[in-house]
Short mmCIF file of C-alpha atoms in Angstrom, two decimals:
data_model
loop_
_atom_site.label_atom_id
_atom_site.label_comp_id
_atom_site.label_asym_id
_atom_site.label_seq_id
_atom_site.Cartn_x
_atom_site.Cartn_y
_atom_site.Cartn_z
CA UNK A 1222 33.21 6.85 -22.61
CA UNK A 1223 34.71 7.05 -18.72
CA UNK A 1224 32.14 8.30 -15.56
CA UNK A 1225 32.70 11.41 -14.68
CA UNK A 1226 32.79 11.69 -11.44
CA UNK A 1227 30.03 13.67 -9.56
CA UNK A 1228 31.52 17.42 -9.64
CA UNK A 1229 31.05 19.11 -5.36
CA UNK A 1230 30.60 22.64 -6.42
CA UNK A 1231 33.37 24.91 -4.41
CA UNK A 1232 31.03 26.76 -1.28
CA UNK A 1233 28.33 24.32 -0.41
CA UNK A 1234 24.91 26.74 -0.50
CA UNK A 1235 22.93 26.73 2.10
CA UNK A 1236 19.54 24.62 1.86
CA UNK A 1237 17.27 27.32 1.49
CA UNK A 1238 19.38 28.67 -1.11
CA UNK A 1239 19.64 25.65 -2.99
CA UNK A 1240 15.76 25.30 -3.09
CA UNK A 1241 15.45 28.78 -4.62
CA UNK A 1242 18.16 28.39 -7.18
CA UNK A 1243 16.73 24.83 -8.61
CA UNK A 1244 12.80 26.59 -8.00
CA UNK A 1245 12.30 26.35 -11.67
CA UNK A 1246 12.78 22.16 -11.40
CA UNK A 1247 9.50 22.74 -8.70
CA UNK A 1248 7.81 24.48 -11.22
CA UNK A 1249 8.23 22.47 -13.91
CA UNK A 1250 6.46 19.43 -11.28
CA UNK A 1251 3.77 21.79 -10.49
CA UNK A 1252 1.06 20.02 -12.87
CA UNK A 1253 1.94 16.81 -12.02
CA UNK A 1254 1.75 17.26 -8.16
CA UNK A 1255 -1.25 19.33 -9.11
CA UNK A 1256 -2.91 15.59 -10.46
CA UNK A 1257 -1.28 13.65 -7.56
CA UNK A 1258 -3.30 15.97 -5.26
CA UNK A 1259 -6.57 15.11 -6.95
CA UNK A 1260 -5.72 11.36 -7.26
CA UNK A 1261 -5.75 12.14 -3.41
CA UNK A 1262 -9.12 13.52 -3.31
CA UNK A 1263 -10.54 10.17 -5.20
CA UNK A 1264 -8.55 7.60 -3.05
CA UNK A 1265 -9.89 9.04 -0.13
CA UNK A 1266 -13.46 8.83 -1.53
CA UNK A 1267 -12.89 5.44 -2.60
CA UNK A 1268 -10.85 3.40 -0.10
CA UNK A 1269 -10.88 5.40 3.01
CA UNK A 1270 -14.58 6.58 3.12
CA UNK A 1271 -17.76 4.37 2.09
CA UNK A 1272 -18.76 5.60 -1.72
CA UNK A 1273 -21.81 7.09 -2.39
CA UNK A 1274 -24.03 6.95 -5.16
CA UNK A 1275 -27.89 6.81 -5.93
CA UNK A 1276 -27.13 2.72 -6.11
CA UNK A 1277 -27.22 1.13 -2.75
CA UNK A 1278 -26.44 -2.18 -3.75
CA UNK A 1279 -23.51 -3.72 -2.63
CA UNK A 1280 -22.05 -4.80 -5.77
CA UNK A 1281 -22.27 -1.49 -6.83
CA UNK A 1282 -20.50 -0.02 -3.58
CA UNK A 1283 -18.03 -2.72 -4.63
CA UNK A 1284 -17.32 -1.77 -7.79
CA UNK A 1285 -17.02 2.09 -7.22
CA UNK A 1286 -14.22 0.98 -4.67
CA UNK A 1287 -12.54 -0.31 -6.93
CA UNK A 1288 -13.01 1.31 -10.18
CA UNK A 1289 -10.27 4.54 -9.52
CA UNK A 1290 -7.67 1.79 -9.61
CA UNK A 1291 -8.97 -0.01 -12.69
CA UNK A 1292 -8.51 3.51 -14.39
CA UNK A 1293 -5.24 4.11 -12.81
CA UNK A 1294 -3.73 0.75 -14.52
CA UNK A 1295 -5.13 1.47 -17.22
CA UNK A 1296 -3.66 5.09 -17.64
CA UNK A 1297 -0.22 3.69 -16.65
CA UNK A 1298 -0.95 1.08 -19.47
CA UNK A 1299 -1.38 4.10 -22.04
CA UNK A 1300 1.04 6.04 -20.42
CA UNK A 1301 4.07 3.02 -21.17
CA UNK A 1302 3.31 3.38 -24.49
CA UNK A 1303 3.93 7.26 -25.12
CA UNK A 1304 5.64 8.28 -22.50
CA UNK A 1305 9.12 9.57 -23.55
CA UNK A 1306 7.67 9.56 -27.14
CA UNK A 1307 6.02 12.76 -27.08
CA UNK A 1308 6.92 15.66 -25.02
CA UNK A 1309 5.64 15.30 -21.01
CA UNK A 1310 2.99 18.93 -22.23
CA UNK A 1311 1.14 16.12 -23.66
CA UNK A 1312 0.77 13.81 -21.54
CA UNK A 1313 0.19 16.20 -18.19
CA UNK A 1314 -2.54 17.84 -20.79
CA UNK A 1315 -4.17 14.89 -21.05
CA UNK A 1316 -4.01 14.06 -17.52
CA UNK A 1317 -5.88 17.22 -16.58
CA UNK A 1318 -8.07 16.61 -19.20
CA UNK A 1319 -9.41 13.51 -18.20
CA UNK A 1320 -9.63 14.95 -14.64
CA UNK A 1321 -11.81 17.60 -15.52
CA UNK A 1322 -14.16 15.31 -17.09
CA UNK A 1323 -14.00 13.49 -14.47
CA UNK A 1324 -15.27 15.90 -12.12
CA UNK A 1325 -17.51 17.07 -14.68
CA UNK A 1326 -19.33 14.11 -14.18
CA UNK A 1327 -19.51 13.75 -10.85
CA UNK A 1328 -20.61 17.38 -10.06
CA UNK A 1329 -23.52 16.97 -12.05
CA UNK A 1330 -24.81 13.94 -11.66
CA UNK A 1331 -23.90 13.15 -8.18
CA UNK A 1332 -25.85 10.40 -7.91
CA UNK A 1333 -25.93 8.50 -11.00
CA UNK A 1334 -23.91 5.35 -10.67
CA UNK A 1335 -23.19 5.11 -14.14
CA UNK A 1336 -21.55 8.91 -14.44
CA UNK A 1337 -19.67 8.15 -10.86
CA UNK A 1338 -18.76 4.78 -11.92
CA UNK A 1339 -17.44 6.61 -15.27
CA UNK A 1340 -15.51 9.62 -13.54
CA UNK A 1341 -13.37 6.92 -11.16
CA UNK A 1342 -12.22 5.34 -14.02
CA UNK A 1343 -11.43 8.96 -15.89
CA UNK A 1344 -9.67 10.05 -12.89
CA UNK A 1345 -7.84 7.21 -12.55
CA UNK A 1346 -6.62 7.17 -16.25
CA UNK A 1347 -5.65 10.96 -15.19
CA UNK A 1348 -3.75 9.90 -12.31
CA UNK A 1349 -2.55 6.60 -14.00
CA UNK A 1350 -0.67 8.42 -16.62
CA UNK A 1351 0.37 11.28 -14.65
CA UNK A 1352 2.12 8.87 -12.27
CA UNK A 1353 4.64 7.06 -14.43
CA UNK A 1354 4.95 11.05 -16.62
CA UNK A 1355 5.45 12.55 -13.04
CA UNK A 1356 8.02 10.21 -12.26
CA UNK A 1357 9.97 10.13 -15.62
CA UNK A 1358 10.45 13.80 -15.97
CA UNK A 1359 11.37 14.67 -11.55
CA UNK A 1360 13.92 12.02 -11.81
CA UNK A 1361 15.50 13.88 -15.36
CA UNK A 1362 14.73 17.50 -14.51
CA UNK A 1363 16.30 17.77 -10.69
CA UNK A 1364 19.55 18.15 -9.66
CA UNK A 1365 21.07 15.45 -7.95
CA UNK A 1366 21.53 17.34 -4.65
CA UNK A 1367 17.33 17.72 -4.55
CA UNK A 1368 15.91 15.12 -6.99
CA UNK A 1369 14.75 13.11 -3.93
CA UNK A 1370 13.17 15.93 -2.45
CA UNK A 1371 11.59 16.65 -6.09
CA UNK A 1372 10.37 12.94 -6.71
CA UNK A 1373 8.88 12.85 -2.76
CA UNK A 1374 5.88 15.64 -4.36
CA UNK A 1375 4.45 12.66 -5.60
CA UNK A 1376 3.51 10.95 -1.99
CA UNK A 1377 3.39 14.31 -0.29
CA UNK A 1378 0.62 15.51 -2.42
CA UNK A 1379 -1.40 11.92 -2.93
CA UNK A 1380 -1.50 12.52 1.37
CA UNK A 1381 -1.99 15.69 1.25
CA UNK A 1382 -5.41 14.98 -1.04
CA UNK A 1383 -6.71 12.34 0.87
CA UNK A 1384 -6.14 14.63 4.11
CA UNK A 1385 -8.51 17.42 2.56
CA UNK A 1386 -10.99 15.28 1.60
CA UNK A 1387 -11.44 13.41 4.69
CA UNK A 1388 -11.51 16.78 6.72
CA UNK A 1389 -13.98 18.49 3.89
CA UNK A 1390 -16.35 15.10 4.82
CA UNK A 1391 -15.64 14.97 8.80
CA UNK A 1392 -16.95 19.14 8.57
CA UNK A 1393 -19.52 18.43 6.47
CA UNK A 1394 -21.37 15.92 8.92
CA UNK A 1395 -20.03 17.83 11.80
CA UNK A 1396 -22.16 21.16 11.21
CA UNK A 1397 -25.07 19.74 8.32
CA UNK A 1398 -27.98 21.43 9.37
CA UNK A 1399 -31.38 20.05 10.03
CA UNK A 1400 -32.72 20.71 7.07
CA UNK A 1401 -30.00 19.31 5.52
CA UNK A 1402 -27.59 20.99 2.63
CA UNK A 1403 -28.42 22.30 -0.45
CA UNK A 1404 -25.63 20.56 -2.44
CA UNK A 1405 -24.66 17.08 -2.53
CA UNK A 1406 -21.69 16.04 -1.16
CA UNK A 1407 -20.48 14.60 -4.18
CA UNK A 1408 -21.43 17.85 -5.52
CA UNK A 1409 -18.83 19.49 -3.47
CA UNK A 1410 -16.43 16.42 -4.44
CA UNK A 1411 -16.73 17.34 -8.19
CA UNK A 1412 -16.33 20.92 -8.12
CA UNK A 1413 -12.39 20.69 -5.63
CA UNK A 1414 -11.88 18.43 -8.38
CA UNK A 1415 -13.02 20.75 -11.48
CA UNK A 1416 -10.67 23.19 -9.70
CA UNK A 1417 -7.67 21.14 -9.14
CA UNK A 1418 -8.03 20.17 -13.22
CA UNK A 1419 -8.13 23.77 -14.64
CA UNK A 1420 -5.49 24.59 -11.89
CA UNK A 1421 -3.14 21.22 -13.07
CA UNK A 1422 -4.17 22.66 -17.03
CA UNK A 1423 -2.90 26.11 -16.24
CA UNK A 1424 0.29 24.90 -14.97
CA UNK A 1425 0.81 22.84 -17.66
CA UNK A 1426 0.47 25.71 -19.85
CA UNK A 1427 2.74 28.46 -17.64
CA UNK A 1428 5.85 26.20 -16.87
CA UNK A 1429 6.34 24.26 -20.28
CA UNK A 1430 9.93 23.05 -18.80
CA UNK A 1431 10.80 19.79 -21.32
CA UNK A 1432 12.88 17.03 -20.15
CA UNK A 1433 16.66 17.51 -21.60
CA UNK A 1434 17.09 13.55 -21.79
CA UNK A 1435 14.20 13.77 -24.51
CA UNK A 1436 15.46 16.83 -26.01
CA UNK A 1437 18.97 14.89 -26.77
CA UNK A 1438 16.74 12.24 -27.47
CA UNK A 1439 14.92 13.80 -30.35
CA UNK A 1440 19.16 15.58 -31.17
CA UNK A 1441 17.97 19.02 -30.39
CA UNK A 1442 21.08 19.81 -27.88
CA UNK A 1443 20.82 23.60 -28.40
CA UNK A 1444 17.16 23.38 -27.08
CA UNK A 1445 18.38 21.11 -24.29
CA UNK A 1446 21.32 23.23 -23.22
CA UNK A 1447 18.46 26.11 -23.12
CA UNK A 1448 15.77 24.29 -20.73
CA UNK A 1449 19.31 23.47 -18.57
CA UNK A 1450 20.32 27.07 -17.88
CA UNK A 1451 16.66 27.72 -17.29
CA UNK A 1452 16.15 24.73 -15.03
CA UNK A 1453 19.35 25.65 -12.93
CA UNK A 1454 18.86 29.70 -13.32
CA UNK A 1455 21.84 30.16 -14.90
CA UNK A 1456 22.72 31.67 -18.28
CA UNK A 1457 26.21 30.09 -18.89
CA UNK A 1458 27.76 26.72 -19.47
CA UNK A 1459 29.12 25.40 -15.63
CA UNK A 1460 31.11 22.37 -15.16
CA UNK A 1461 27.99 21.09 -13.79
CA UNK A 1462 25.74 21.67 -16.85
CA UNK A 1463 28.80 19.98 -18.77
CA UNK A 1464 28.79 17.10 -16.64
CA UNK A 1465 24.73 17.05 -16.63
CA UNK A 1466 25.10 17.14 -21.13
CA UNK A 1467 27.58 14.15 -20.50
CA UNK A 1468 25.10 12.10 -18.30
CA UNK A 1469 22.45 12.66 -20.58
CA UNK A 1470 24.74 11.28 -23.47
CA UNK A 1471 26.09 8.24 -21.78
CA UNK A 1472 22.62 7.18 -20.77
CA UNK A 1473 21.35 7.48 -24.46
CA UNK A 1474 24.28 5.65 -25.50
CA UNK A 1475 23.86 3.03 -22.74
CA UNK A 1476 20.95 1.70 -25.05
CA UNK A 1477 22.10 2.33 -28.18
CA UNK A 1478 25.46 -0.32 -27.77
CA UNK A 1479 25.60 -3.50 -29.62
CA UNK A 1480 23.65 -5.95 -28.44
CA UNK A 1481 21.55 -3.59 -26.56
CA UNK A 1482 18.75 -5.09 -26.24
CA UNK A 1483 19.96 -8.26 -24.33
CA UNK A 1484 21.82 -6.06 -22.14
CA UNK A 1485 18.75 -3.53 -21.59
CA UNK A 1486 17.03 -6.38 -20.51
CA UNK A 1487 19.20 -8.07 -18.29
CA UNK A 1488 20.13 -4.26 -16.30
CA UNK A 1489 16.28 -3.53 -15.62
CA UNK A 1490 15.27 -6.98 -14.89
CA UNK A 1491 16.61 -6.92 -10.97
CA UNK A 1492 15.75 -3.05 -10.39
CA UNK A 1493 12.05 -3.81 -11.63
CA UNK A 1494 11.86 -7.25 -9.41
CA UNK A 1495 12.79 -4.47 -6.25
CA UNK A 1496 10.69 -2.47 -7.13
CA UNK A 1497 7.94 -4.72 -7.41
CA UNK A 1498 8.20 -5.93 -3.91
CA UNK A 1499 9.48 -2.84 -2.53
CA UNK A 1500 5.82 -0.49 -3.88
CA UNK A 1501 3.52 -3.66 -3.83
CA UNK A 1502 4.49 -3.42 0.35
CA UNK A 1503 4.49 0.28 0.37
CA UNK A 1504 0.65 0.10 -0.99
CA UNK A 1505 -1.17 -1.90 1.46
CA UNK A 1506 -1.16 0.95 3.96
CA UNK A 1507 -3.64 2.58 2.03
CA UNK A 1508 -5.46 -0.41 1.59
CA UNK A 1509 -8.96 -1.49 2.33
CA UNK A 1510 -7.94 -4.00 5.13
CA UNK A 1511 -5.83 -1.09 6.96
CA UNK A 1512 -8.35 1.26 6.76
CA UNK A 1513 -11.38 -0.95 7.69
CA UNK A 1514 -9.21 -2.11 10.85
CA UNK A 1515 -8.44 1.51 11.44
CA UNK A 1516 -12.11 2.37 11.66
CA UNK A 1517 -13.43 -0.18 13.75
CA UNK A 1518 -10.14 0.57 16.51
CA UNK A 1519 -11.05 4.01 16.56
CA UNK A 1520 -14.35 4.04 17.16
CA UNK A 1521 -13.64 1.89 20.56
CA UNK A 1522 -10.04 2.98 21.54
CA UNK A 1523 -10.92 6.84 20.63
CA UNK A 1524 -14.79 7.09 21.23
CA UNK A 1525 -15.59 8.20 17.60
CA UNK A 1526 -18.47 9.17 16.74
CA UNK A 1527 -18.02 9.41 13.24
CA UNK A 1528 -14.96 8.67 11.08
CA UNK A 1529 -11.76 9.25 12.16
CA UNK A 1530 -9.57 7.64 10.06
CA UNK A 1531 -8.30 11.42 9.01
CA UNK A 1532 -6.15 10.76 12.07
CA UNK A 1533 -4.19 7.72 10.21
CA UNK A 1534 -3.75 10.18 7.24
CA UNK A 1535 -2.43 13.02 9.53
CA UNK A 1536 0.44 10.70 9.98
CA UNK A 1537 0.47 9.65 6.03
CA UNK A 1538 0.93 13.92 5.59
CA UNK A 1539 3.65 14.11 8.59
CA UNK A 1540 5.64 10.48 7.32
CA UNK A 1541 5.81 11.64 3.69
CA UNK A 1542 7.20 15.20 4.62
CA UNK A 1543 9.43 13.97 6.83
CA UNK A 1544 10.62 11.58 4.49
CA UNK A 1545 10.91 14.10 1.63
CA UNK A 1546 13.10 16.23 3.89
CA UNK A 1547 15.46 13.92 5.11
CA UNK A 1548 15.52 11.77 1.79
CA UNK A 1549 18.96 13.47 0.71
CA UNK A 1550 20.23 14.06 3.84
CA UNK A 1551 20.46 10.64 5.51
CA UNK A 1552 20.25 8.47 2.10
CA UNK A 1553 17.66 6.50 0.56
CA UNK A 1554 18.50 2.49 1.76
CA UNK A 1555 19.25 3.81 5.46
CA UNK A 1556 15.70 5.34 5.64
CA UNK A 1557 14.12 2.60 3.69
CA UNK A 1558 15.57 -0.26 5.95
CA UNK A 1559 14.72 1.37 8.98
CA UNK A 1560 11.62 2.10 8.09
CA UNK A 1561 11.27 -1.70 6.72
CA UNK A 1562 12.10 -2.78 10.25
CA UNK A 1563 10.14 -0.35 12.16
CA UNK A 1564 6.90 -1.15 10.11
CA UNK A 1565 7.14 -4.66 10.36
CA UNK A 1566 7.62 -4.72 13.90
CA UNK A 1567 4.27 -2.45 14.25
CA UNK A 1568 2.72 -5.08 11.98
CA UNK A 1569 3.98 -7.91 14.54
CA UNK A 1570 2.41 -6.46 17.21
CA UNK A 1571 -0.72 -5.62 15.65
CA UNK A 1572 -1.48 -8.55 14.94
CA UNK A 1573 -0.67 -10.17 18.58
CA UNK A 1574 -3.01 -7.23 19.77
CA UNK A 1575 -5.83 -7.92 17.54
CA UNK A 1576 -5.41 -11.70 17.56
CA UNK A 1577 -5.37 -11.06 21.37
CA UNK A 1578 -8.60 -9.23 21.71
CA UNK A 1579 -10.91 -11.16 19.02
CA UNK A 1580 -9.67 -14.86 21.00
CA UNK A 1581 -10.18 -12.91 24.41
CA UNK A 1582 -12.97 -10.64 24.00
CA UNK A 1583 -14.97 -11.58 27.02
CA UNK A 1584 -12.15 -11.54 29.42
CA UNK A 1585 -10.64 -8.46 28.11
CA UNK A 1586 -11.83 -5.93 30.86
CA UNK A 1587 -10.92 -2.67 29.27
CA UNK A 1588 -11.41 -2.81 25.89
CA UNK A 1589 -11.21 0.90 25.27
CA UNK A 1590 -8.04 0.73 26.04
CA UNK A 1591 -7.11 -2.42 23.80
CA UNK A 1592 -8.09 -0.86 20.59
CA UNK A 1593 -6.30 2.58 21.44
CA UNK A 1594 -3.21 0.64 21.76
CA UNK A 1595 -3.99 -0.57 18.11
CA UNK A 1596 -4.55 2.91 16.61
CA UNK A 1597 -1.50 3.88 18.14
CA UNK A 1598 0.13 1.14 16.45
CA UNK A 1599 -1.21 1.65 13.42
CA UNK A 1600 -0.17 5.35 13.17
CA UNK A 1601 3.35 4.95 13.66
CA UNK A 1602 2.78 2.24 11.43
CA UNK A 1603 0.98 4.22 8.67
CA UNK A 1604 4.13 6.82 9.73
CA UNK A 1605 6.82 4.25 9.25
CA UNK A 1606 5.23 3.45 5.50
CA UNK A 1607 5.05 6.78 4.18
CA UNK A 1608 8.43 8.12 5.59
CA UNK A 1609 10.49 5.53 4.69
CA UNK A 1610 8.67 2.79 1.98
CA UNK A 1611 6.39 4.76 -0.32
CA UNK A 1612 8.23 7.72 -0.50
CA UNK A 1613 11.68 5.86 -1.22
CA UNK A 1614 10.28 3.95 -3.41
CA UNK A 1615 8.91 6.73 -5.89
CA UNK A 1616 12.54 8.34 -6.12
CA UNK A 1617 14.08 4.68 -6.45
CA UNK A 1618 11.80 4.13 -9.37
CA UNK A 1619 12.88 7.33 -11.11
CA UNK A 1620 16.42 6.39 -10.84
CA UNK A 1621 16.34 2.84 -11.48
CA UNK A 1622 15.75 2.00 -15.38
CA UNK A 1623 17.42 2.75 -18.61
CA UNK A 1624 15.95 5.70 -20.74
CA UNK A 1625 14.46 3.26 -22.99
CA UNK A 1626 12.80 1.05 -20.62
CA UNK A 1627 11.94 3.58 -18.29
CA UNK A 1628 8.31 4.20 -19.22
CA UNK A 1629 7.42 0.39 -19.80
CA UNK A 1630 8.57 -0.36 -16.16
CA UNK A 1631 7.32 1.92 -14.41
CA UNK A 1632 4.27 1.42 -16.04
CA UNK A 1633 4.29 -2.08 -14.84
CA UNK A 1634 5.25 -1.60 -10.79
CA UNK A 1635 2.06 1.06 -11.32
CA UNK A 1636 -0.26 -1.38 -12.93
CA UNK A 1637 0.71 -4.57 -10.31
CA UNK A 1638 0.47 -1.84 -7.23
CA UNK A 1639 -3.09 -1.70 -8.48
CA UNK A 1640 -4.08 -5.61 -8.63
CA UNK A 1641 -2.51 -5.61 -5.18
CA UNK A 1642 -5.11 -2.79 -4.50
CA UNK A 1643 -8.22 -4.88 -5.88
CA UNK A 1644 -7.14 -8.15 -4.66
CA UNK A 1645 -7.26 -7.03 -1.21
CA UNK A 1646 -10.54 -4.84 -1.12
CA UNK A 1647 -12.14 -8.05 -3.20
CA UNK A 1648 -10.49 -10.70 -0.02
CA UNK A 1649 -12.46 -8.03 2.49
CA UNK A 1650 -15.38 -8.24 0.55
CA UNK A 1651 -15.61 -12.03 -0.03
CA UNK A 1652 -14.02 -13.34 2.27
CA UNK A 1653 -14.13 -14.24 6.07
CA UNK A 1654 -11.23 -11.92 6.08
CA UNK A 1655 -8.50 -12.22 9.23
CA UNK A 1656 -6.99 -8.97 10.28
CA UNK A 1657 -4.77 -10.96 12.65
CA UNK A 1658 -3.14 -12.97 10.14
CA UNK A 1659 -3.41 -10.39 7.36
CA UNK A 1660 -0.81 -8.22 9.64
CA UNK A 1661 1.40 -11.26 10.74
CA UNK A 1662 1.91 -11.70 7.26
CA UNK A 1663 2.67 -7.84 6.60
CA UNK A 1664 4.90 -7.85 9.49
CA UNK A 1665 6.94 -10.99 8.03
CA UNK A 1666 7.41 -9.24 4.81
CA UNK A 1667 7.95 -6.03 6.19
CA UNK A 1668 11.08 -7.67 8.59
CA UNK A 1669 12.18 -9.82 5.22
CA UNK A 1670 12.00 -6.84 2.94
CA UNK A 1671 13.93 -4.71 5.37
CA UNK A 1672 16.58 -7.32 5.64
CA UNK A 1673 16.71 -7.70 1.49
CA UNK A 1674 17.14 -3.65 1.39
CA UNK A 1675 20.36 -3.63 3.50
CA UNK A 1676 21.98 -5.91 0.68
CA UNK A 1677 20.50 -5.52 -2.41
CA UNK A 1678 19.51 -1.78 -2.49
CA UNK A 1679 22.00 0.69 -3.33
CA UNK A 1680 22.66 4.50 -2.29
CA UNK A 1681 21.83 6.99 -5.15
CA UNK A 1682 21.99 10.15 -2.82
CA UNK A 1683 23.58 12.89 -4.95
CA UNK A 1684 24.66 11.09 -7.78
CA UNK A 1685 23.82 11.57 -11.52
CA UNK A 1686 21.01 9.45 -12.95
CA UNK A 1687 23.85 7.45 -15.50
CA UNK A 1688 25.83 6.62 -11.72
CA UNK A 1689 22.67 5.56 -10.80
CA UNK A 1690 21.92 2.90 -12.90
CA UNK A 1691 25.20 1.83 -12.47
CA UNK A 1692 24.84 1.27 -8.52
CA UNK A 1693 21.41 -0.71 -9.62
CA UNK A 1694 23.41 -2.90 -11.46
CA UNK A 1695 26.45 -3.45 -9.21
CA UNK A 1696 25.12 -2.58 -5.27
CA UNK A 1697 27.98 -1.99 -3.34
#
């Protein structure tokens, strides 16, 4: 069957307008951002503050790091397997099941290590599924005109977690009282996360908005014309919900051709290996390393008294809504190559800085103002990352694979982002690690990357998913 070409409604609506006509696509991602948020809230506890628990050992402290990303591949694992198998109610319900356990267990026993040890990994399953579900159903829900801005909740709301938690902490040892507070502060933890689960269940329950790929999936067309008019607020059949019925249908059929599964293979294989490098870069800027650097700069270059490192996740917040605004306006490869470019260049010259002042440290005569120019650095570099790596990289991922394989790749860039995670919290544990060369290296593949992106990545802006996976396999 020929493309049809991408059909330019006649009097382009304003944006505004165009946000309140598709609002029923927002809704239907409400849940899911819902569980990003929290996944927020636990990646903030892990990675960027020190986790606490009645164990003070440091294999313990260790092994709460790095238990929230254990549960996340593992949840991504699960999720490969029935993902686009069983309607997304299921799997979100799950999700925020798992989460409320989760912070179940940590708000009341706040400092057992075994219950805190348990909730990460719960919360991580939550998150873990709710990623690669999240991602499946933005990318098939939203119109082409917003699904960038729809697929960016994911790394808006992940930010926007780890920003409230780090504040929450920063004001809790900011005004504790002598005496101390009544609650502990994982207490308080559990309980914004017991709330963000029953809101994420609720959600779930109010906007049951199915994915029509699945619906044409399971050949229930009248159902999927239904959840189209409702998704797009309109009650009859457009030349855009015509062209949106034929998308679906090529895209099933794309995998149901003769010798399909040689040629399902071969048109995932390069979008997966971008992927790959493209989120496995995109991750180490929430990173141990990153943050541990950020800390120790701060408290020098900004005369910290406590932590501060909610500055470098101000500009995570202000990157990834920056990004999610101008995502289909100026295109997905020009953002990600600049931002490529940009990042590794802010990697460079962290890495002269700090290899500067740890070989020079005794004739460096204001160091004060050394290590503010590296937490300047790293903010537009944490800036740079969010805007224009992470971000992209979420809505290339829900564009990128065939309906069948969809679920199973995803599933795998999710579950190697988290071994990238571990590896490098285990190198700054064990290791004599070397911030220096650690961000020379990031800089080199931030600079190759960016190169690799002008060539090989292609421009999905307001297309239809089917055109899509056709650019993926033949990058103008």
């Amino acid at each position: 069957m020929p493309l049809p070409p991408s059909i330019e409604e006649p009097g382009k609506q304003s944006w505004l307008r165009m946000l309140y006509r598709y609002r029923l696509q927002f809704q239907a991602m409400t849940s899911a951002s819902t569980i990003f948020f929290a996944g927020g809230l636990k990646l903030a506890w892990c990675i960027f503050e020190k986790p606490v628990s009645g164990s003070q050992t440091l294999i313990d402290t260790h092994l709460l790091t790095i238990a929230w990303f254990v549960g996340v591949a593992a949840g991504a694992i699960m999720a490969g397997a029935f993902v686009h198998r069983v309607n997304k109610n299921i799997s979100h319900g799950t999700s925020g099941t798992l989460l409320l356990l989760g912070g179940l267990l940590f708000a009341c026993a706040p400092t057992s290590f075994a219950c805190i040890l348990c909730s990460c990994l719960l919360e991580g399953s939550a998150y873990g599924i709710n990623q690669v579900q999240g991602l499946v159903t933005a990318g098939e829900v939203a119109h082409k005109d917003i699904r960038g801005l729809l697929v960016s909740s994911e790394r808006v709301f992940l930010w926007l977690g780890i920003c409230l938690q780090l504040f929450c902490t920063r004001l809790w040892f900011l005004y504790e009282p002598t005496k101390g507070y009544p609650l502990h502060l994982n207490q308080l933890h559990g309980t914004v996360v017991i709330l963000v689960a029953l809101c994420a269940l609720a959600c779930n329950t109010l906007y049951c908005f199915e994915s029509p790929l699945l619906l044409h999936m399971q050949e229930r067309d009248l159902a999927a014309t239904c959840v189209m008019n409702r998704l797009q607020s309109t009650s009859y059949t457009s030349a855009e919900l015509t062209q949106k019925h034929e998308d679906c249908k090529q895209m099933l059929e794309h995998d149901a051709r003769p010798m399909a599964r040689k040629a399902v293979r071969k048109s995932n294989s390069l979008p997966l290996l971008k992927m790959l490098l493209l989120r496995c870069y995109g991750t180490i800027s929430l990173s141990l390393p990153v943050n541990r650097t950020f800390v120790t700069a701060s408290m020098t270059g900004l005369n910290c008294a406590t932590n501060c490192v909610y500055l470098l996740s101000l500009c995570g917040v202000l990157g990834s809504v920056m990004g999610a605004l101008c995502v289909d306006i100026c295109g997905r490869r020009r953002i990600a190559v600049i931002c490529l470019l940009f990042s590794g260049t802010c990697a460079f010259l962290l890495a002269g800085v700090l290899r500067y002042i740890y070989e020079q440290i005794s004739l460096v005569l204001l160091t004060h103002l050394t290590f503010e120019l590296v937490v300047y650095l790293m903010w537009c570099y944490q800036a740079f990352i969010c805007a224009g790596v992470s971000l992209i990289s979420s809505v290339y991922m829900s564009e990128a694979f065939t309906v069948s394989a969809k679920a199973c790749c995803l599933a795998l860039v999710v579950v190697c982002e988290q071994f990238v995670q571990i590896a490098l919290a285990l190198l700054v544990f064990y290791t004599d690690f070397n911030e220096p060369h650690f961000f020379f290296i990031v800089g080199v593949l931030g600079m190759l990357l960016g190169i690799l992106a002008l060539f090989t990545l292609p421009e999905t802006m307001k297309i239809s998913l089917y055109e899509c996976l056709l650019k993926f396999n033949n990058v103008p």
